[in-house]
PDB file of C-alpha atoms and ligand atoms in Angstrom:
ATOM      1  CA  UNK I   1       0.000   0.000   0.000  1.00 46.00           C
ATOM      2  CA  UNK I   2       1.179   3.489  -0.683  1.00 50.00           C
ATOM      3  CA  UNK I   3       2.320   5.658   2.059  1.00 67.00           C
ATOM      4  CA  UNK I   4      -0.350   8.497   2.963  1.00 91.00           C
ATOM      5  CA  UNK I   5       0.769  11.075   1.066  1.00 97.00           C
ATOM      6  CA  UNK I   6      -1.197  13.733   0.330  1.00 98.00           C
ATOM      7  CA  UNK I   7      -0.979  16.421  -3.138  1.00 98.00           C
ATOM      8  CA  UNK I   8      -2.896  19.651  -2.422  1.00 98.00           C
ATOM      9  CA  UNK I   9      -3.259  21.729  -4.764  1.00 97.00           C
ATOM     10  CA  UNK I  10      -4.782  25.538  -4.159  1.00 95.00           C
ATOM     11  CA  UNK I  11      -5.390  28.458  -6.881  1.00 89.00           C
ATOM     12  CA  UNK I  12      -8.087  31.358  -6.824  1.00 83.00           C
ATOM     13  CA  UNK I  13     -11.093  30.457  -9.027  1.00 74.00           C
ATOM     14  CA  UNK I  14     -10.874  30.504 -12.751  1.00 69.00           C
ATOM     15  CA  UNK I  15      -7.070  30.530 -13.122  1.00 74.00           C
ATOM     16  CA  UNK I  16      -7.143  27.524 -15.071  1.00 78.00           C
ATOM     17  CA  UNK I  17      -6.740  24.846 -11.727  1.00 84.00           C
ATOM     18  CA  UNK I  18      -9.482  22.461 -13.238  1.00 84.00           C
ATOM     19  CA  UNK I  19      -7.947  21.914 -16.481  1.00 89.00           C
ATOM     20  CA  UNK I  20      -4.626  21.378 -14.981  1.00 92.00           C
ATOM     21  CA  UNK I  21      -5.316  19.410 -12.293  1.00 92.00           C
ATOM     22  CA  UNK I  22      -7.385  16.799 -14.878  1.00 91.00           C
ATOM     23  CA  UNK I  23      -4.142  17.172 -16.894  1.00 94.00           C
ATOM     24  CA  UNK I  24      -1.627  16.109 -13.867  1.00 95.00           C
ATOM     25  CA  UNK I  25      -3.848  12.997 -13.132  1.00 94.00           C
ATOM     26  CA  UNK I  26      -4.238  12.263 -16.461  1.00 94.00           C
ATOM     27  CA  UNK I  27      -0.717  11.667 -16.705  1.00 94.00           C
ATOM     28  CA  UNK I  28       0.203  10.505 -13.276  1.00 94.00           C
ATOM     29  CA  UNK I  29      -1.751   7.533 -12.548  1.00 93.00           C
ATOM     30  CA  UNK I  30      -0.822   6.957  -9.023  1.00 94.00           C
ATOM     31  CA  UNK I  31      -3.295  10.410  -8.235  1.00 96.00           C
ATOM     32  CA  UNK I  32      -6.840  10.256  -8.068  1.00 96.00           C
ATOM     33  CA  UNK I  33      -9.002  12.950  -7.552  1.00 95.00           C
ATOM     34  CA  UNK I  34     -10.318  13.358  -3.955  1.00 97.00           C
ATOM     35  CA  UNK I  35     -13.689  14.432  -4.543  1.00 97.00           C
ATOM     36  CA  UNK I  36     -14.980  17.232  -1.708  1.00 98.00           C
ATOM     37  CA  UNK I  37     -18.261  17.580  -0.540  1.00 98.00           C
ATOM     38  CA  UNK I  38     -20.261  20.689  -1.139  1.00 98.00           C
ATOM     39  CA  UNK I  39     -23.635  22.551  -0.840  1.00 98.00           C
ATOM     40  CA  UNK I  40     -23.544  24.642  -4.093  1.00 96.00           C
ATOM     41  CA  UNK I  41     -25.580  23.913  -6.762  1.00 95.00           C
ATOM     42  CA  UNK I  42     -23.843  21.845  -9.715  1.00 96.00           C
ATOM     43  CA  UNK I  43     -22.997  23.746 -12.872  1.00 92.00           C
ATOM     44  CA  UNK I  44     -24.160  22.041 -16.398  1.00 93.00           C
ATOM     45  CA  UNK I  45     -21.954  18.777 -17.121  1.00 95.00           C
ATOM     46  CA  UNK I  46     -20.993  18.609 -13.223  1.00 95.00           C
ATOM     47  CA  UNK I  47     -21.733  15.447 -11.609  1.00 97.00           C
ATOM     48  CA  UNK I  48     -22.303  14.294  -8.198  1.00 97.00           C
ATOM     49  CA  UNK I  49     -19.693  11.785  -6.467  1.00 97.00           C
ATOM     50  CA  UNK I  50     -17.517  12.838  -9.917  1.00 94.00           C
ATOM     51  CA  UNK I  51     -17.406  16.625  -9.755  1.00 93.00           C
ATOM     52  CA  UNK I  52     -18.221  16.898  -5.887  1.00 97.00           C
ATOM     53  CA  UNK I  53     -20.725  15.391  -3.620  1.00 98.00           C
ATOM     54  CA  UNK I  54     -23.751  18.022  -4.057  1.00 98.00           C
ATOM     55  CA  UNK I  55     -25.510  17.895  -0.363  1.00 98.00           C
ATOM     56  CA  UNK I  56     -28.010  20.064   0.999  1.00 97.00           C
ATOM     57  CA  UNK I  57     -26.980  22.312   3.689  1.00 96.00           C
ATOM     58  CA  UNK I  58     -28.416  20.302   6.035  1.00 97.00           C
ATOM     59  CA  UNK I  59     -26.925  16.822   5.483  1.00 97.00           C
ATOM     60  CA  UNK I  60     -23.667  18.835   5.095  1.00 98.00           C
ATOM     61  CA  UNK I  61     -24.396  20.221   8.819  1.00 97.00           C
ATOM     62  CA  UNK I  62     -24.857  16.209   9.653  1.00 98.00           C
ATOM     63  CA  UNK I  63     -21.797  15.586   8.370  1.00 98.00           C
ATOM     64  CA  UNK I  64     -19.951  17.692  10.481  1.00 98.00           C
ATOM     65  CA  UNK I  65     -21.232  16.868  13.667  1.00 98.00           C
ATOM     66  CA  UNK I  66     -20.694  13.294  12.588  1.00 98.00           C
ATOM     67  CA  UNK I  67     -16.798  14.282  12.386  1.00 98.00           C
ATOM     68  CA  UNK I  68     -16.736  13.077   8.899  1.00 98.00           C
ATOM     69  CA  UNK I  69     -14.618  16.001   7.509  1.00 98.00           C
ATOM     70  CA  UNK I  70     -10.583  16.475   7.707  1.00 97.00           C
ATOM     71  CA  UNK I  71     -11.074  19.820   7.056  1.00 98.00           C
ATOM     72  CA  UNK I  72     -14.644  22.299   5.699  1.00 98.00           C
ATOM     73  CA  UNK I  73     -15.460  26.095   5.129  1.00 96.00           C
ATOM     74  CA  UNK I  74     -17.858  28.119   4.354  1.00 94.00           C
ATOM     75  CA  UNK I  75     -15.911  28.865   1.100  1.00 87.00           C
ATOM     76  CA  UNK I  76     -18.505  31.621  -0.138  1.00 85.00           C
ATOM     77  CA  UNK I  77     -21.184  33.042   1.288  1.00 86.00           C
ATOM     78  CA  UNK I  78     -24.091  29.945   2.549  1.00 89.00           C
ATOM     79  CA  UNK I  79     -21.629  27.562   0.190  1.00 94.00           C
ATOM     80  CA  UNK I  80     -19.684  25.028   2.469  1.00 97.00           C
ATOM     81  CA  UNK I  81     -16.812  22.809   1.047  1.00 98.00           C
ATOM     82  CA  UNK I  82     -15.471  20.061   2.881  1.00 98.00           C
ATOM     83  CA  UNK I  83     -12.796  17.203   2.341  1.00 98.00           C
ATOM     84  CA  UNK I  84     -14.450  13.905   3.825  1.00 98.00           C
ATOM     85  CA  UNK I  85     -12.039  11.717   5.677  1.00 97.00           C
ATOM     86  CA  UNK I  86     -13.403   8.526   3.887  1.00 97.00           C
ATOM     87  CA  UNK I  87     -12.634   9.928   0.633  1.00 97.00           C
ATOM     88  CA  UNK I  88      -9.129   9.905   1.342  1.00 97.00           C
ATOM     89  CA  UNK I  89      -8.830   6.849   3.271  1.00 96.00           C
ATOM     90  CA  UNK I  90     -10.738   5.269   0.760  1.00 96.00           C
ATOM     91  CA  UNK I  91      -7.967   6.113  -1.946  1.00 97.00           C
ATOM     92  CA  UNK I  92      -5.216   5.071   0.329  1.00 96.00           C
ATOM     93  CA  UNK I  93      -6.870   2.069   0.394  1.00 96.00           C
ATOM     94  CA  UNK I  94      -6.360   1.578  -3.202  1.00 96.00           C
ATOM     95  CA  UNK I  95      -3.125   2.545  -3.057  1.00 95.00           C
ATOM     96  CA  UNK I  96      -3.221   6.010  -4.815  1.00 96.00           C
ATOM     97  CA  UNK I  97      -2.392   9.592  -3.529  1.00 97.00           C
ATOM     98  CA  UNK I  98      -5.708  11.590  -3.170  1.00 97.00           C
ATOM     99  CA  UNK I  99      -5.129  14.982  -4.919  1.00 97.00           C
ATOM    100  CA  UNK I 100      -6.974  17.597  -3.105  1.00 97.00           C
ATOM    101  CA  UNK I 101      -8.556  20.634  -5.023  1.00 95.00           C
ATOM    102  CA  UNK I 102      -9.097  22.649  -2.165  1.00 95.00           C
ATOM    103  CA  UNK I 103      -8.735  26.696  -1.096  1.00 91.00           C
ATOM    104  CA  UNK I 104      -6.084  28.490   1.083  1.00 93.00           C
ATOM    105  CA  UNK I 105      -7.440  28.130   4.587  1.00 95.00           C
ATOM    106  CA  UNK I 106      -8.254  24.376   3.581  1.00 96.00           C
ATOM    107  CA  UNK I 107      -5.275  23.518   2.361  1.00 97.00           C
ATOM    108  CA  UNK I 108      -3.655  24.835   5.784  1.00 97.00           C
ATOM    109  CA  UNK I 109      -6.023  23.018   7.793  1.00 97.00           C
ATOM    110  CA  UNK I 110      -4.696  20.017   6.219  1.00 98.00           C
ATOM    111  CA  UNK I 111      -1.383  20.272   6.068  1.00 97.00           C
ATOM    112  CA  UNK I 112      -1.331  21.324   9.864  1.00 97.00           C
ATOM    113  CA  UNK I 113      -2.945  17.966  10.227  1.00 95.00           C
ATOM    114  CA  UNK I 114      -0.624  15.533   8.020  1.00 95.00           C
ATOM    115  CA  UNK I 115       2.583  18.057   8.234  1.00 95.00           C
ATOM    116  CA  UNK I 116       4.877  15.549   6.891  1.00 94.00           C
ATOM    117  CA  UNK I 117       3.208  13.508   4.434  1.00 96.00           C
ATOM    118  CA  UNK I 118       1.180  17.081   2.401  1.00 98.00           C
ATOM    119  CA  UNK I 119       2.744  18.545  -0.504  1.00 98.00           C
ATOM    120  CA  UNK I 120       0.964  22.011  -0.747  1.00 98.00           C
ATOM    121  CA  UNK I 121       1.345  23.413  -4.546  1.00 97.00           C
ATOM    122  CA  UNK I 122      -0.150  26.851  -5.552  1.00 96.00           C
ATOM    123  CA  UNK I 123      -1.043  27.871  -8.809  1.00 94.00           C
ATOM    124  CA  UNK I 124      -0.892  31.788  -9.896  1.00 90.00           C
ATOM    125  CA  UNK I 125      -3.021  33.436 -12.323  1.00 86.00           C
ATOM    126  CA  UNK I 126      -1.188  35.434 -14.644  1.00 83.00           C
ATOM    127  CA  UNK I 127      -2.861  38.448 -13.851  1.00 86.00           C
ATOM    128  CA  UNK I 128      -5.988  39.528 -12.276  1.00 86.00           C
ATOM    129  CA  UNK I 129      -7.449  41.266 -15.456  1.00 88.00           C
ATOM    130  CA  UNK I 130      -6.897  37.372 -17.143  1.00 85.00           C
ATOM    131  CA  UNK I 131      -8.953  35.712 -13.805  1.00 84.00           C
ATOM    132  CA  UNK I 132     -11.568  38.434 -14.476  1.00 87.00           C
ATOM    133  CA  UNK I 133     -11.910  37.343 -18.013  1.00 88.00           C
ATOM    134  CA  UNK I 134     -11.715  33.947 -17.456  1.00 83.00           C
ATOM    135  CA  UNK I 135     -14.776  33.890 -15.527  1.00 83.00           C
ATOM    136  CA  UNK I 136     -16.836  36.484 -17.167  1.00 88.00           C
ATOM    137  CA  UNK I 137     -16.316  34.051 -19.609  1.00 86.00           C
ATOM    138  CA  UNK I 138     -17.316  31.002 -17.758  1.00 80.00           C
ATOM    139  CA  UNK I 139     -20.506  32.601 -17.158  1.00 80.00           C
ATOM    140  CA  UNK I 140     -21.396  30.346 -14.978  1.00 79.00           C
ATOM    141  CA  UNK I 141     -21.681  32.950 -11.730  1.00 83.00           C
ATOM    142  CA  UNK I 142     -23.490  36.511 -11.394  1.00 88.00           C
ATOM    143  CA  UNK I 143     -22.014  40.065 -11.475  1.00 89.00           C
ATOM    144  CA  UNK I 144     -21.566  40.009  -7.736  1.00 90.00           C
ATOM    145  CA  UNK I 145     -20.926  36.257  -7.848  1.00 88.00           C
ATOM    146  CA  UNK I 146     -17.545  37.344 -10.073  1.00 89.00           C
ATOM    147  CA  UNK I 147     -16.494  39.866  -7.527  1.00 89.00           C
ATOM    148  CA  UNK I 148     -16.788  38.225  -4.552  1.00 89.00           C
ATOM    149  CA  UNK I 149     -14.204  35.421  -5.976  1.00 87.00           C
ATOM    150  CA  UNK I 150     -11.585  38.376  -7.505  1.00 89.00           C
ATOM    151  CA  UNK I 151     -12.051  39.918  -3.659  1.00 90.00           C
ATOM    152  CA  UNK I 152     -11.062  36.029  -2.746  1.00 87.00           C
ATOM    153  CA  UNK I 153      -8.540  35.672  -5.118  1.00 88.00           C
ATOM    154  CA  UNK I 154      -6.752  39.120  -4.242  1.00 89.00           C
ATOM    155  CA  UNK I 155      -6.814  37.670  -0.996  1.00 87.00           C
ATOM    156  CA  UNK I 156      -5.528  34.272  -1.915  1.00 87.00           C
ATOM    157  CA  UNK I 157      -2.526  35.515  -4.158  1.00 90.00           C
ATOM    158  CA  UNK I 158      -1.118  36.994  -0.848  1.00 91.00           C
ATOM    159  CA  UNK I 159      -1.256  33.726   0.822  1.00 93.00           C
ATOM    160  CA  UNK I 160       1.186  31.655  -1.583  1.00 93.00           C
ATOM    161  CA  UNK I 161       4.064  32.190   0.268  1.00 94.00           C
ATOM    162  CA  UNK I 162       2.374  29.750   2.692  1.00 96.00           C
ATOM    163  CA  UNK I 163       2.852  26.915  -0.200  1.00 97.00           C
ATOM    164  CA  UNK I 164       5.754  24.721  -0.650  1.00 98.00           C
ATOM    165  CA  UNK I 165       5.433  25.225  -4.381  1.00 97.00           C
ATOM    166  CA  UNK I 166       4.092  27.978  -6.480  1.00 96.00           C
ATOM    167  CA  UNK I 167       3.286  27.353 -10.223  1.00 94.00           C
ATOM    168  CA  UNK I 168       2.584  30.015 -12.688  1.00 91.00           C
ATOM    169  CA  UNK I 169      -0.393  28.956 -15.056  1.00 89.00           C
ATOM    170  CA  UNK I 170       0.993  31.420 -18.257  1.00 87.00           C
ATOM    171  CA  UNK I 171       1.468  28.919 -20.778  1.00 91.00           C
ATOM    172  CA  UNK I 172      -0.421  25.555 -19.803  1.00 91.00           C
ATOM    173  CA  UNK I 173       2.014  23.433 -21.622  1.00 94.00           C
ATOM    174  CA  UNK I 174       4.892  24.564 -19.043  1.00 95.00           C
ATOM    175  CA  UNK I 175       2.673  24.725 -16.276  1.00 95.00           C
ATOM    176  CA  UNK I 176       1.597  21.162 -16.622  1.00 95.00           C
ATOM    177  CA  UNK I 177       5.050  20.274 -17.312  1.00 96.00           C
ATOM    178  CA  UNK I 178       6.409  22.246 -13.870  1.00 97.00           C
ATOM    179  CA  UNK I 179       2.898  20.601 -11.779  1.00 97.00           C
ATOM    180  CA  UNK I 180       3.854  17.161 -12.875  1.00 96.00           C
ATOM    181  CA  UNK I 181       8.149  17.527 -11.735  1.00 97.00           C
ATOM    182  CA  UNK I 182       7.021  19.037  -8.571  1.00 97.00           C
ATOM    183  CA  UNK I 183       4.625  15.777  -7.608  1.00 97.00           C
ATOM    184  CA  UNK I 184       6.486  13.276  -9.434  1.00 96.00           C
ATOM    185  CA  UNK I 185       9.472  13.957  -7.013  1.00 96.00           C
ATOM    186  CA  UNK I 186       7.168  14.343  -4.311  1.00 97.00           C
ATOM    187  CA  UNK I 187       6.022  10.576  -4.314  1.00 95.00           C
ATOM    188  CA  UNK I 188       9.693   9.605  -5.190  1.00 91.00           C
TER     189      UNK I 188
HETATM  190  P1  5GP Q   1     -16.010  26.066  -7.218  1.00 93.44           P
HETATM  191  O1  5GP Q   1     -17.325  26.510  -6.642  1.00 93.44           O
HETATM  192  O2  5GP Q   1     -15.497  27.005  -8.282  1.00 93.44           O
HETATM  193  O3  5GP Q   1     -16.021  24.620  -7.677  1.00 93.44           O
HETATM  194  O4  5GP Q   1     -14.941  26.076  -6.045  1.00 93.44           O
HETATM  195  C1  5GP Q   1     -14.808  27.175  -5.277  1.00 93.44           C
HETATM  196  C2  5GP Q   1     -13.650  27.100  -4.310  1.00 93.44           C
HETATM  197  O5  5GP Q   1     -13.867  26.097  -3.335  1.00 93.44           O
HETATM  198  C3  5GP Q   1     -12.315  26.812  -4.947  1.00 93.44           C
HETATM  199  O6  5GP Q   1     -11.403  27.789  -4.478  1.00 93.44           O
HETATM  200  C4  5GP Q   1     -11.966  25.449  -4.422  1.00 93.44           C
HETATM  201  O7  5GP Q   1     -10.577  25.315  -4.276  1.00 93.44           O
HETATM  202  C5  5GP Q   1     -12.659  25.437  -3.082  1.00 93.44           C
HETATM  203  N1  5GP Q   1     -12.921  24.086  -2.605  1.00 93.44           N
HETATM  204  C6  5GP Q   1     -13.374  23.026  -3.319  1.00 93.44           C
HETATM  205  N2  5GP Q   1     -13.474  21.941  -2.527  1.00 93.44           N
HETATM  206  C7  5GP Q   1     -13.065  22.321  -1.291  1.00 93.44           C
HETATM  207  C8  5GP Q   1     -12.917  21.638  -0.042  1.00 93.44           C
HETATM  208  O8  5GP Q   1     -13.174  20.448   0.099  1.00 93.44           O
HETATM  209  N3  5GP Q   1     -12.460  22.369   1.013  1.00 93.44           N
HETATM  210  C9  5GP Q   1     -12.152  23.691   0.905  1.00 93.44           C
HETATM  211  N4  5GP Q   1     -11.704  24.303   1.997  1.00 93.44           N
HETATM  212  N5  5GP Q   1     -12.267  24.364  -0.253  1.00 93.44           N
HETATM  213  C10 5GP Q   1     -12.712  23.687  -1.328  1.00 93.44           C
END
């Protein structure tokens, strides 16, 4: 069985994490996904116990009294996010490395948790004017919806000194490239 390691890997919303992170496990087959719990609503295409697990708030509320998370937020406002402890364990048991998708204060959580065994990567935007873009773009959030994750990003860019690694998601070719050196030494 592989050793618990843990890949976690943090960037503000729509600077290109998704496609990067289904990139990395694409072509690193010990990583799977660890898929985190959550009480917004899907977006088109997103499915549940794929994409997250889609809960209403109150079975989410269950959950944490039952102790089930390793670490939760309320990432936005009324939207909790949560990494379930069976969800890694349950890769372990496989004898994979779960790769965490998760935000700043998350990501923290966990690595205060498993200090020795986390890798904590970051990955910058560009720019702010390109994040803005991006998720005007998207379309998948309101006006306000947009602003509240550049206030949240801002916020996030001055936390990635906190990471062990930062990657710069310019050119997704070398970013992919840089993301996959980082963990492949990592699980050496
Ligand atoms: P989105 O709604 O765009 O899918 O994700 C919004 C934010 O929630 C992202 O910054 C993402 O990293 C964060 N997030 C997703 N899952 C978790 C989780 O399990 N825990 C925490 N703390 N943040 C999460």
């Amino acid at each position: 069985m592989a050793l618990n390691k843990i890949i976690i890997i943090t960037a503000p919303s729509g600077s290109g994490k998704t496609t990067l992170v289904k990139r990395l496990v694409a072509r690193c087959p010990q990583l799977e996904f660890s898929v985190s719990a959550c009480t917004r609503h899907p977006r088109p295409g997103e499915v549940h116990g794929k994409d997250y697990y889609f809960y209403p708030i109150d079975e989410f509320q269950k959950l944490i009294e039952q102790n089930a998370f390793v670490e939760y937020e309320m990432v936005y406002t009324g939207k909790y996010y949560g990494t379930l402890r069976s969800e890694l364990e349950r890769i372990w048991h496989d004898g994979k490395y779960p790769l965490l998708e998760i935000d700043v204060k998350g990501a923290m959580d966990v690595k205060a948790k498993y200090p020795d065994n986390t890798l904590t990567v970051f990955i910058r935007p560009p720019s702010i004017d390109v994040l803005r873009s991006r998720l005007t773009l998207r379309g998948s959030e309101t006006a306000d919806a947009i602003e509240e994750r550049i206030e949240k990003a801002i916020f996030e860019l001055n936390s990635a000194d906190k990471f062990q690694q930062v990657i710069i998601n310019d050119d997704l070719e070398v970013a992919t490239a840089e993301l996959l050196n980082v963990v492949e030494d990592f699980l050496k």
